[in-house]
């Protein structure tokens, strides 16, 4: 990740939970979408099990639970284009860029604290 | 076989309720009897009668009721866990001087002793936790 | 034979360690919900001590888009298979 | 300074509500202003009006109300998280065709936009999660 | 732990959570007490962070939360005397027997599966 | 300076790893609730990378009977100290 990238914004939402197992991911994405709709500049960081939110091929749950993959499609519509991920987490699951629904920038160790410092508000989910 | 389920996760917040309902459907389809679902810890929130989930999501409260209606499964809620979480049936509401109630049949507030009895009466007790 | 059921992944929770310690020589472990992340080839080493006795719930893998990444050593079962596992086990123990 | 709190844990199940109330008391005692507590995820259960905890435990619902009464702190509840968890005020109950309600003032059902506004308006937003 | 110990009983309650942080520990202890009151033979296993339930010197929380230390005193009254702990967990926190409110038997690795196999019902909290 | 707040112990949850990775060179970490288990001498090695910037909430230690086991390298603060930490920090980030 180039050190010239601008890591600043109004809100950083950190997504640490996998889809389907809990509502954390959906509730975090909802907060991001609402902030964007309110005109804030929003960044997303997919960290830990949260990187699985980006995995291709997600479907509905057995009771018809929607999951969050369809919500990801809405990010661009809301002008949320600063997407970051923890490359170690991705590797932990044996996933590569080609397995992802959306491109997200891999953050190196030095950039993560800068990303957090650069946003006025940081919410973790 | 006779089964019992113990559900400890709040609806929607964790997958526990979804998993339990799914497992319940599969076991009755295979001819087993699901005697009772016991709700404990945050699982008691499954009994909240006013749930109004979005129409494109599973309606867990209604799904529990269907389980009761179609298969006679008892829906028992730990009363101690329920009271502090604002889940009161009419009787408890009156006893605590509250107007209105949040739990109604087929959900029943019962003591933990019912869980212990359930463990004795069924062949398998399977827990779904958050 | 006892069926242990685990719904947390080793990538974020250490409860799998206690589940493994509790398992006897013929006991089985079924991964469900977020627990299925542990069935991925990149994660399954955490369960090498019980190879051949590790199961994962298909619909939880597929809802997450992970069925293709599930390790070949894991026995993938559908929900009917989950019921069968509980029939075959003398009892179940859930870890969360 | 102006503070806001974001509470994401259910009362009694996790320590989040206790910690938030304790922190709230300390910050107002130091002369800060606590503008609003926003309840999200399972934190919305804090707004359930029928809570009847044992008398030897802290009454968290009453403690939130006191915070409002004594310091003017707003108690805002995410409406989307609340509806699926059976937390409806009179208006939402009517809108969804339900008899009875589970949330009443000083708790208010509001949109997530209020959380975003809160983040803008206060100097510090502190999250208490389960 | 002697291999002649009888690990059987009606209910084994496994306590994996620390006091005060959540209601798991209290709710697990409540289940154990009720089962004992119903005449069942109950064993307790303190595992992982749950070993801290046994720590001396626990007090009320800052809002007056009771915690669980007083509930532990009731175990003997209810004839719950089969108390076991995971010695690795105890060591993980630097605690020894002298730091505990109640004596609990340290389980070796081979005994834990036998304890679980020996009880008709096992509930984890 | 950012105040990070962690309520899970490294003995059962791996979230501490992500919290540490997110901390800048002068950021501080406050352990609260079950997170204070990480402040014990036997556990504090997990936080050695931020020695001198690790805090723990006194009332959460003492409710658990653990104040005496808290490592000397940890700065123990009461709830007023918690408020002060939030005053001094530009913002807070909670990890759970």
XYZ file of C-alpha atoms in Angstrom:
702
model
C 0.000 0.000 0.000
C 1.542 3.247 -1.103
C 2.425 5.634 1.673
C 0.968 8.486 -0.362
C -2.568 7.156 -0.045
C -4.814 9.457 1.888
C -6.235 7.552 4.845
C -8.535 10.283 6.075
C -12.296 10.393 6.360
C -15.209 10.995 8.679
C -16.009 7.434 9.680
C -14.081 4.172 9.663
C -16.179 1.053 10.202
C -14.159 -1.996 11.225
C -15.851 -5.286 10.386
C -14.467 -8.212 12.392
C -17.210 -10.821 12.132
C -18.055 -13.385 9.489
C -21.367 -13.277 7.622
C -24.385 -15.288 8.815
C -23.082 -16.264 12.262
C -24.205 -13.037 13.905
C -25.752 -9.701 13.035
C -22.539 -7.747 13.663
C -21.531 -7.568 10.045
C -24.921 -6.430 8.819
C -25.263 -3.869 11.571
C -21.813 -2.495 10.806
C -22.576 -2.230 7.107
C -25.882 -0.515 7.894
C -24.062 2.082 9.978
C -21.650 2.675 7.095
C -24.443 3.072 4.545
C -26.392 5.489 6.703
C -23.316 7.611 7.356
C -22.621 7.743 3.635
C -26.227 8.682 2.956
C -25.729 11.536 5.424
C -22.876 12.791 3.293
C -20.000 11.520 5.393
C -16.884 10.048 3.861
C -16.804 6.440 5.011
C -14.076 3.804 4.903
C -14.423 0.114 5.665
C -11.794 -2.192 7.113
C -12.340 -5.944 6.873
C -10.324 -7.504 9.664
C -10.079 -10.946 11.291
C -13.102 -13.143 10.401
C -14.628 -10.057 8.784
C -12.606 -10.621 5.608
C -15.043 -13.440 4.836
C -17.675 -10.799 4.203
C -15.851 -10.343 0.904
C -15.844 -14.007 -0.141
C -17.415 -14.868 -3.478
C -20.269 -17.339 -3.688
C -22.162 -16.427 -0.525
C -25.809 -17.379 -0.473
C -28.868 -17.204 1.692
C -29.063 -19.199 4.896
C -31.232 -22.318 5.203
C -34.164 -20.336 6.609
C -33.796 -17.745 3.873
C -31.558 -15.434 5.866
C -30.263 -12.837 3.457
C -26.724 -12.546 4.669
C -24.735 -9.478 3.676
C -23.390 -10.143 0.180
C -26.223 -8.146 -1.404
C -25.497 -5.234 0.916
C -21.912 -5.154 -0.346
C -23.258 -4.420 -3.800
C -24.755 -1.224 -2.445
C -21.462 0.220 -1.232
C -20.518 1.716 -4.575
C -23.997 3.184 -4.962
C -23.417 5.006 -1.683
C -19.955 6.146 -2.789
C -18.206 3.983 -0.207
C -15.092 3.183 -2.156
C -12.363 3.144 0.468
C -12.273 -0.559 1.264
C -9.344 -2.051 3.155
C -8.541 -5.511 4.386
C -6.069 -7.186 6.671
C -3.965 -9.386 4.357
C -2.961 -11.693 7.209
C -6.605 -12.471 7.894
C -7.194 -13.233 4.238
C -4.212 -15.559 4.204
C -5.403 -17.214 7.392
C -8.350 -18.559 5.412
C -6.318 -19.404 2.339
C -8.087 -16.772 0.274
C -6.592 -14.522 -2.380
C -7.785 -11.468 -4.286
C -9.372 -13.667 -6.930
C -11.733 -15.080 -4.283
C -13.211 -11.699 -3.422
C -16.432 -10.059 -4.526
C -14.979 -6.570 -4.387
C -11.477 -5.222 -4.544
C -10.181 -4.070 -1.162
C -6.714 -2.680 -0.543
C -4.418 -4.829 1.586
C -3.127 -2.763 4.492
C 0.424 -3.235 5.667
C 1.251 -3.151 9.366
C 2.329 0.482 9.351
C -0.767 1.691 7.523
C -3.388 0.282 9.884
C -2.687 2.733 12.736
C -2.603 5.562 10.200
C -5.982 4.525 8.853
C -7.447 4.622 12.340
C -5.778 7.908 13.180
C -7.050 9.438 9.956
C -10.760 9.045 10.666
C -12.659 11.230 13.061
C -14.838 8.365 14.289
C -14.036 4.648 14.380
C -16.782 2.073 15.008
C -16.026 -1.633 15.402
C -18.456 -4.421 14.579
C -36.315 -40.702 19.589
C -37.438 -37.906 21.882
C -35.484 -34.695 21.560
C -35.249 -31.472 23.503
C -33.490 -28.292 22.435
C -31.872 -25.677 24.637
C -31.626 -22.278 22.931
C -29.323 -19.688 24.501
C -28.926 -17.088 21.763
C -31.020 -13.987 21.083
C -32.937 -14.042 17.796
C -31.298 -12.218 14.869
C -28.199 -11.282 16.928
C -26.725 -14.759 16.617
C -27.478 -17.702 14.363
C -28.445 -19.917 17.316
C -32.203 -19.569 16.829
C -31.969 -20.144 13.087
C -29.840 -23.245 13.613
C -32.199 -24.611 16.245
C -35.268 -24.096 14.053
C -33.527 -25.708 11.118
C -32.440 -28.681 13.219
C -35.946 -28.945 14.661
C -37.501 -29.161 11.205
C -35.048 -31.854 10.151
C -35.558 -34.021 13.190
C -39.333 -34.007 13.080
C -39.145 -34.722 9.338
C -37.163 -37.830 10.223
C -39.913 -38.998 12.547
C -38.406 -37.974 15.858
C -40.445 -36.240 18.493
C -39.403 -32.748 19.605
C -40.864 -32.539 23.057
C -39.739 -29.107 24.115
C -37.555 -26.146 23.319
C -36.213 -24.538 26.472
C -35.040 -20.919 26.234
C -32.320 -19.698 28.584
C -29.797 -16.849 28.749
C -30.487 -14.476 25.818
C -32.481 -17.233 24.166
C -35.452 -16.040 26.214
C -35.761 -13.057 23.859
C -37.166 -15.479 21.278
C -40.387 -15.381 23.299
C -40.968 -11.630 22.848
C -44.382 -11.368 21.232
C -43.955 -7.961 19.587
C -41.148 -8.936 17.200
C -41.540 -7.158 13.865
C -38.651 -8.249 11.631
C -38.351 -6.964 8.063
C -40.495 -8.930 5.624
C -37.492 -10.274 3.736
C -36.090 -11.957 6.862
C -37.287 -15.144 8.558
C -39.913 -14.435 11.220
C -38.398 -16.434 14.049
C -41.189 -15.824 16.552
C -43.783 -17.129 14.122
C -41.543 -20.083 13.281
C -41.432 -21.126 16.940
C -45.204 -20.856 17.143
C -45.591 -23.031 14.059
C -43.352 -25.618 15.632
C -45.687 -25.701 18.592
C -48.860 -25.730 16.504
C -47.745 -28.399 14.093
C -45.791 -30.714 16.338
C -46.983 -30.019 19.855
C -43.526 -28.866 20.891
C -43.581 -27.042 24.213
C -41.909 -23.630 24.267
C -40.600 -23.093 27.771
C -38.818 -19.967 28.924
C -36.658 -19.763 32.046
C -38.573 -17.374 34.248
C -35.553 -16.047 36.151
C -33.710 -15.248 32.934
C -36.892 -13.782 31.459
C -37.947 -11.388 34.231
C -34.711 -9.453 34.281
C -34.872 -9.265 30.491
C -38.368 -7.722 30.516
C -40.166 -10.867 29.365
C -43.315 -11.139 31.465
C -46.567 -12.946 30.802
C -49.850 -11.454 32.055
C -49.554 -13.127 35.418
C -46.018 -11.951 36.097
C -46.848 -8.467 34.824
C -49.657 -8.242 37.354
C -47.489 -9.647 40.108
C -44.829 -7.023 39.397
C -47.349 -4.186 38.989
C -46.623 -3.630 35.300
C -49.218 -2.777 32.686
C -49.022 -4.964 29.625
C -47.131 -8.165 28.976
C -44.446 -9.307 26.568
C -44.874 -13.099 26.582
C -47.971 -15.065 25.733
C -48.879 -18.660 24.879
C -47.693 -20.932 23.419
C -44.548 -19.649 25.194
C -44.655 -20.467 28.902
C -42.541 -19.027 31.680
C -41.260 -21.919 33.783
C -38.531 -22.688 36.270
C -35.133 -24.139 35.505
C -36.429 -27.350 37.017
C -38.269 -27.925 33.744
C -34.937 -27.933 31.937
C -33.649 -30.549 34.340
C -36.802 -32.620 33.850
C -36.443 -32.252 30.109
C -32.905 -33.576 30.292
C -34.286 -36.630 32.101
C -37.222 -37.225 29.790
C -35.652 -36.961 26.356
C -33.110 -39.147 24.622
C -31.154 -36.180 23.302
C -30.861 -32.602 24.501
C -29.061 -30.401 21.970
C -27.871 -26.899 22.848
C -27.756 -23.961 20.425
C -25.767 -21.090 21.873
C -24.750 -17.650 20.583
C -19.531 -41.907 21.292
C -20.267 -38.286 22.097
C -21.011 -35.605 19.515
C -19.321 -32.298 20.284
C -20.700 -29.261 18.478
C -18.560 -26.144 17.968
C -19.814 -22.841 16.568
C -16.732 -20.625 16.942
C -13.746 -20.596 14.591
C -10.159 -21.105 15.761
C -9.256 -17.912 13.909
C -10.826 -15.744 16.609
C -11.785 -17.917 19.588
C -9.791 -20.402 21.645
C -12.805 -22.469 22.725
C -11.844 -25.148 20.168
C -8.909 -25.986 22.439
C -11.238 -26.905 25.301
C -13.563 -28.838 23.014
C -10.645 -30.944 21.773
C -9.379 -31.548 25.296
C -12.815 -32.823 26.258
C -13.055 -35.349 23.437
C -12.549 -39.052 23.974
C -10.879 -41.347 21.467
C -14.005 -42.076 19.419
C -15.901 -38.823 19.934
C -16.830 -36.666 16.969
C -16.774 -32.932 16.421
C -19.291 -31.119 14.230
C -18.500 -27.576 13.113
C -21.571 -25.366 12.630
C -22.290 -21.661 12.095
C -19.079 -19.604 12.197
C -17.368 -22.752 13.430
C -17.205 -23.986 9.831
C -14.348 -21.548 9.192
C -12.228 -24.116 11.010
C -12.967 -26.650 8.244
C -11.095 -24.662 5.600
C -7.881 -26.212 4.362
C -5.968 -23.224 5.715
C -7.451 -23.691 9.197
C -8.021 -27.402 9.602
C -4.610 -28.037 11.187
C -6.153 -26.916 14.486
C -8.147 -30.141 14.402
C -5.486 -32.559 13.242
C -5.689 -34.501 16.515
C -9.160 -35.734 15.559
C -8.671 -36.355 11.858
C -11.401 -38.616 10.525
C -13.795 -37.510 13.265
C -14.290 -33.929 12.112
C -17.574 -32.917 10.453
C -18.896 -29.631 9.086
C -22.434 -28.546 8.278
C -22.856 -28.086 4.539
C -25.439 -25.316 4.625
C -23.281 -23.197 6.916
C -20.337 -23.638 4.556
C -22.385 -22.845 1.483
C -24.158 -19.778 2.935
C -20.659 -18.369 3.483
C -19.454 -19.339 0.007
C -16.871 -21.683 1.498
C -17.933 -25.148 0.387
C -15.156 -25.226 -2.209
C -12.500 -24.300 0.361
C -13.479 -27.018 2.828
C -10.645 -29.470 3.419
C -10.977 -32.957 1.967
C -10.343 -34.492 5.387
C -13.572 -32.979 6.733
C -16.816 -34.919 6.401
C -19.431 -32.495 5.153
C -22.968 -33.300 6.273
C -26.316 -31.701 5.589
C -28.816 -31.051 8.345
C -30.178 -34.595 8.058
C -26.624 -35.772 8.609
C -26.509 -33.526 11.681
C -29.601 -35.308 13.012
C -28.024 -38.686 12.227
C -24.901 -37.698 14.134
C -27.032 -36.904 17.176
C -28.844 -40.228 16.829
C -25.574 -42.116 16.734
C -24.073 -40.237 19.668
C -25.022 -41.070 23.218
C -25.234 -37.345 23.920
C -24.119 -33.982 22.596
C -21.973 -31.261 24.120
C -22.081 -27.739 22.658
C -19.065 -25.425 22.759
C -19.451 -21.711 22.087
C -16.523 18.097 26.973
C -19.573 16.650 25.269
C -19.790 12.861 25.358
C -21.930 10.261 23.690
C -22.082 6.558 24.520
C -22.864 3.683 22.200
C -24.171 0.612 24.059
C -24.255 -2.683 22.175
C -24.706 -5.272 24.915
C -27.942 -6.651 26.361
C -28.565 -5.787 30.005
C -27.549 -8.465 32.550
C -26.194 -10.812 29.862
C -22.995 -8.835 29.499
C -21.319 -6.192 31.614
C -21.578 -3.590 28.839
C -24.591 -1.775 30.302
C -23.124 -1.743 33.796
C -19.839 -0.367 32.493
C -21.575 2.303 30.444
C -23.708 3.455 33.383
C -20.677 3.554 35.635
C -18.670 5.529 33.101
C -21.645 7.859 32.578
C -21.848 8.628 36.290
C -18.128 9.358 36.456
C -18.069 11.662 33.478
C -21.005 13.794 34.561
C -19.491 13.979 38.040
C -16.405 15.474 36.429
C -18.483 18.182 34.802
C -18.747 16.750 31.329
C -22.015 16.717 29.444
C -23.444 13.333 28.396
C -25.594 14.292 25.456
C -26.932 10.930 24.432
C -26.706 7.187 24.899
C -27.371 5.368 21.647
C -28.447 1.720 21.860
C -27.612 -0.623 19.002
C -27.316 -4.388 18.424
C -28.460 -6.180 21.618
C -28.019 -2.919 23.495
C -31.548 -2.047 22.393
C -32.869 -4.495 24.985
C -31.930 -1.928 27.616
C -35.033 -0.013 26.510
C -37.488 -2.791 27.404
C -39.906 -1.194 29.844
C -41.091 -4.359 31.612
C -37.729 -5.357 33.098
C -38.180 -6.858 36.556
C -34.729 -7.787 37.876
C -34.322 -9.307 41.348
C -34.264 -6.671 44.066
C -30.668 -7.440 45.012
C -29.415 -6.605 41.528
C -28.965 -3.179 39.931
C -32.095 -2.047 38.082
C -30.489 -1.041 34.811
C -33.679 0.250 33.163
C -34.331 2.600 36.062
C -30.691 3.666 36.057
C -30.949 4.761 32.424
C -34.099 6.717 33.210
C -32.379 8.448 36.105
C -29.552 9.429 33.815
C -32.101 11.063 31.544
C -34.039 12.729 34.361
C -31.012 14.071 36.195
C -28.756 15.054 33.336
C -30.994 15.429 30.315
C -29.208 12.626 28.519
C -31.132 11.432 25.487
C -31.780 7.687 25.301
C -31.963 6.785 21.629
C -32.628 3.304 20.318
C -31.866 2.169 16.780
C -35.283 1.480 15.328
C -34.168 -1.173 12.831
C -32.347 -3.149 15.532
C -35.298 -2.650 17.888
C -38.183 -3.777 15.678
C -36.771 -7.197 14.962
C -36.033 -7.571 18.661
C -39.649 -6.840 19.666
C -38.970 -3.350 20.987
C -41.825 -1.156 19.758
C -43.162 2.123 21.061
C -46.898 2.861 20.827
C -46.594 4.338 17.374
C -44.657 1.422 15.910
C -46.955 -1.060 17.637
C -49.915 0.567 15.938
C -48.130 0.712 12.618
C -47.374 -3.022 12.836
C -50.832 -3.935 14.085
C -49.647 -5.103 17.511
C -51.473 -4.550 20.756
C -49.318 -3.137 23.485
C -45.857 -1.618 23.364
C -42.498 -2.414 24.896
C -40.660 0.915 24.685
C -41.760 4.238 26.130
C -40.221 7.619 26.885
C -37.613 8.682 27.815
C -36.347 5.998 25.416
C -36.914 7.029 21.792
C -36.785 4.880 18.683
C -34.677 6.670 16.098
C -32.745 5.950 12.948
C -29.070 5.147 12.703
C -28.630 8.645 11.306
C -28.920 9.889 14.879
C -25.843 7.862 15.771
C -23.968 9.466 12.904
C -25.143 12.916 14.006
C -24.098 12.103 17.554
C -20.640 11.203 16.363
C -20.446 14.619 14.744
C -21.811 16.600 17.657
C -19.853 15.213 20.588
C -16.186 15.432 21.442
C -15.994 11.769 22.454
C -18.109 8.772 21.519
C -17.303 5.743 23.666
C -18.580 2.268 22.800
C -19.539 -0.410 25.336
C -19.987 -3.779 23.665
C -20.809 -7.276 24.923
C -6.196 -37.423 39.913
C -6.552 -41.054 40.907
C -7.971 -43.291 38.220
C -10.189 -44.929 40.803
C -12.281 -41.803 41.200
C -15.848 -42.287 40.085
C -16.621 -39.720 37.432
C -20.292 -40.541 37.046
C -23.360 -38.483 37.735
C -26.563 -37.116 36.301
C -25.418 -33.669 35.254
C -22.066 -32.102 34.518
C -22.065 -28.304 34.288
C -19.020 -26.871 32.528
C -18.269 -23.285 33.504
C -16.037 -21.524 30.982
C -16.643 -17.843 31.708
C -15.165 -15.486 34.256
C -17.335 -13.844 36.908
C -18.860 -10.371 36.367
C -18.172 -10.029 32.638
C -21.303 -11.905 31.609
C -24.194 -13.828 33.103
C -22.947 -17.215 31.848
C -21.337 -18.220 35.092
C -24.323 -17.321 37.237
C -26.744 -18.999 34.878
C -24.632 -22.145 34.847
C -24.435 -22.225 38.621
C -28.190 -21.690 38.852
C -28.777 -24.693 36.599
C -26.497 -26.787 38.808
C -28.241 -25.715 42.006
C -31.698 -26.424 40.613
C -30.656 -29.843 39.368
C -29.233 -30.664 42.780
C -32.419 -29.430 44.444
C -34.279 -31.857 42.161
C -32.218 -34.685 43.601
C -29.780 -35.104 40.735
C -26.108 -35.786 41.292
C -24.287 -32.784 39.884
C -20.628 -32.188 39.074
C -18.996 -28.906 38.119
C -16.016 -28.396 35.864
C -14.248 -25.035 35.925
C -12.501 -24.666 32.598
C -10.762 -21.868 30.698
C -11.658 -18.422 32.145
C -14.187 -20.214 34.345
C -11.473 -21.145 36.845
C -11.589 -17.520 37.975
C -14.989 -18.249 39.481
C -12.966 -19.922 42.232
C -10.625 -16.997 42.934
C -10.500 -15.681 46.484
C -11.278 -12.064 47.197
C -14.081 -11.467 44.703
C -16.409 -8.614 45.503
C -19.457 -6.834 44.239
C -19.291 -4.827 41.044
C -19.286 -1.022 41.048
C -23.085 -0.857 40.591
C -23.585 -3.404 43.348
C -23.637 -6.427 41.046
C -23.488 -9.470 43.258
C -21.204 -11.640 41.202
C -21.130 -15.350 41.902
C -18.800 -15.858 44.867
C -21.746 -16.013 47.279
C -23.435 -18.615 45.086
C -20.349 -20.819 45.397
C -20.929 -20.925 49.136
C -24.268 -22.589 48.472
C -22.822 -25.545 46.576
C -22.078 -27.574 49.687
C -25.537 -26.826 51.054
C -26.963 -28.399 47.907
C -24.601 -31.403 48.159
C -22.674 -30.406 45.070
C -19.277 -31.675 46.076
C -17.781 -32.978 42.845
C -15.806 -29.937 41.762
C -13.160 -30.228 39.083
C -10.888 -27.745 37.392
C -8.579 -27.594 34.439
C -5.090 -27.176 35.952
C -3.730 -25.617 32.755
C -6.314 -22.867 32.956
C -5.408 -22.207 36.563
C -1.741 -21.992 35.677
C -2.556 -19.706 32.754
C -3.588 -17.080 35.302
C -0.733 -17.799 37.699
C -3.095 -19.111 40.335
C -2.536 -22.013 42.709
C -4.711 -23.994 45.084
C -4.007 -21.504 47.854
C -5.737 -18.796 45.802
C -9.048 -20.667 45.615
C -12.229 -20.249 47.633
C -13.102 -23.930 47.408
C -11.076 -27.047 46.782
C -11.573 -28.449 43.289
C -9.809 -31.504 41.918
C -7.338 -30.886 39.106
C -8.243 -33.066 36.139
C -5.492 -34.603 34.066
C -5.840 -34.825 30.297
C -7.068 -38.417 30.327
C -9.708 -37.791 32.965
C -11.552 -34.955 31.252
C -13.133 -37.129 28.528
C -14.024 -39.719 31.179
C -15.743 -37.045 33.264
C -17.817 -36.004 30.271
C -18.605 -39.580 29.303
C -19.641 -40.375 32.871
C -22.496 -37.878 33.100
C -25.831 -38.406 31.447
C -26.221 -34.720 30.598
C -23.519 -32.116 30.014
C -24.351 -28.415 29.884
C -21.763 -25.776 29.014
C -21.883 -22.166 30.189
C -3.158 9.690 20.950
C -5.986 7.211 20.656
C -7.424 5.223 23.542
C -8.178 1.625 22.652
C -10.529 -0.242 24.988
C -10.487 -4.042 25.179
C -12.994 -6.157 27.123
C -11.913 -9.685 26.144
C -8.998 -11.601 27.673
C -6.203 -13.125 25.576
C -6.840 -16.402 27.391
C -9.984 -17.077 25.362
C -10.263 -14.511 22.560
C -7.817 -13.436 19.884
C -9.270 -9.947 19.436
C -6.349 -8.514 21.431
C -4.166 -9.296 18.428
C -6.196 -6.993 16.181
C -6.327 -4.283 18.812
C -2.540 -4.296 19.118
C -2.115 -4.248 15.348
C -4.315 -1.165 15.188
C -2.343 0.818 17.778
C 0.010 3.601 16.828
C 3.261 4.325 18.620
C 1.754 6.537 21.326
C -1.706 4.990 21.577
C -2.899 3.510 24.852
C -4.839 0.364 25.670
C -7.273 0.135 28.566
C -8.384 -3.312 29.728
C -11.914 -3.414 31.144
C -14.440 -6.077 32.165
C -13.124 -9.590 31.416
C -10.315 -7.881 29.521
C -8.571 -7.256 32.846
C -7.559 -10.924 32.955
C -4.898 -9.886 30.453
C -3.339 -7.625 33.091
C -2.330 -10.529 35.326
C 1.392 -11.172 35.570
C 0.845 -14.595 34.030
C -0.937 -13.084 31.003
C 0.626 -9.692 30.461
C 3.242 -10.984 28.029
C 0.556 -10.750 25.332
C 0.832 -6.986 25.654
C 4.600 -6.599 25.891
C 4.702 -4.640 22.626
C 2.934 -1.733 24.344
C 4.614 -1.808 27.733
C 4.111 1.489 29.516
C 0.900 2.164 27.575
C -1.223 -0.577 29.115
C -3.941 0.308 31.625
C -6.482 -1.729 33.547
C -9.679 -0.683 35.303
C -9.328 -1.119 39.043
C -12.942 -1.905 39.856
C -13.036 -4.682 37.276
C -9.872 -6.186 38.760
C -11.128 -5.926 42.307
C -14.627 -7.321 41.618
C -12.831 -10.411 40.304
C -10.460 -10.587 43.270
C -7.487 -10.008 40.991
C -6.073 -6.667 42.056
C -3.180 -8.378 43.832
C -2.273 -10.433 40.755
C -2.135 -7.451 38.408
C 1.322 -7.019 36.919
C 3.414 -4.088 38.120
C 3.918 -2.909 34.545
C 0.179 -2.211 34.183
C -1.166 1.194 35.175
C -4.274 0.596 37.247
C -6.874 3.358 37.006
C -10.221 3.883 38.636
C -13.258 5.004 36.678
C -12.228 8.661 37.009
C -8.935 7.653 35.478
C -10.900 6.014 32.681
C -12.642 9.338 32.034
C -9.297 11.145 32.120
C -7.890 8.712 29.562
C -10.793 9.516 27.244
C -10.237 13.240 27.777
C -6.577 12.932 26.858
C -7.219 10.771 23.816
C -8.412 12.274 20.557
C -10.866 9.403 20.237
C -11.561 5.915 21.508
C -11.830 2.580 19.721
C -13.531 -0.363 21.433
C -12.508 -3.962 20.763
C -14.739 -6.845 21.805
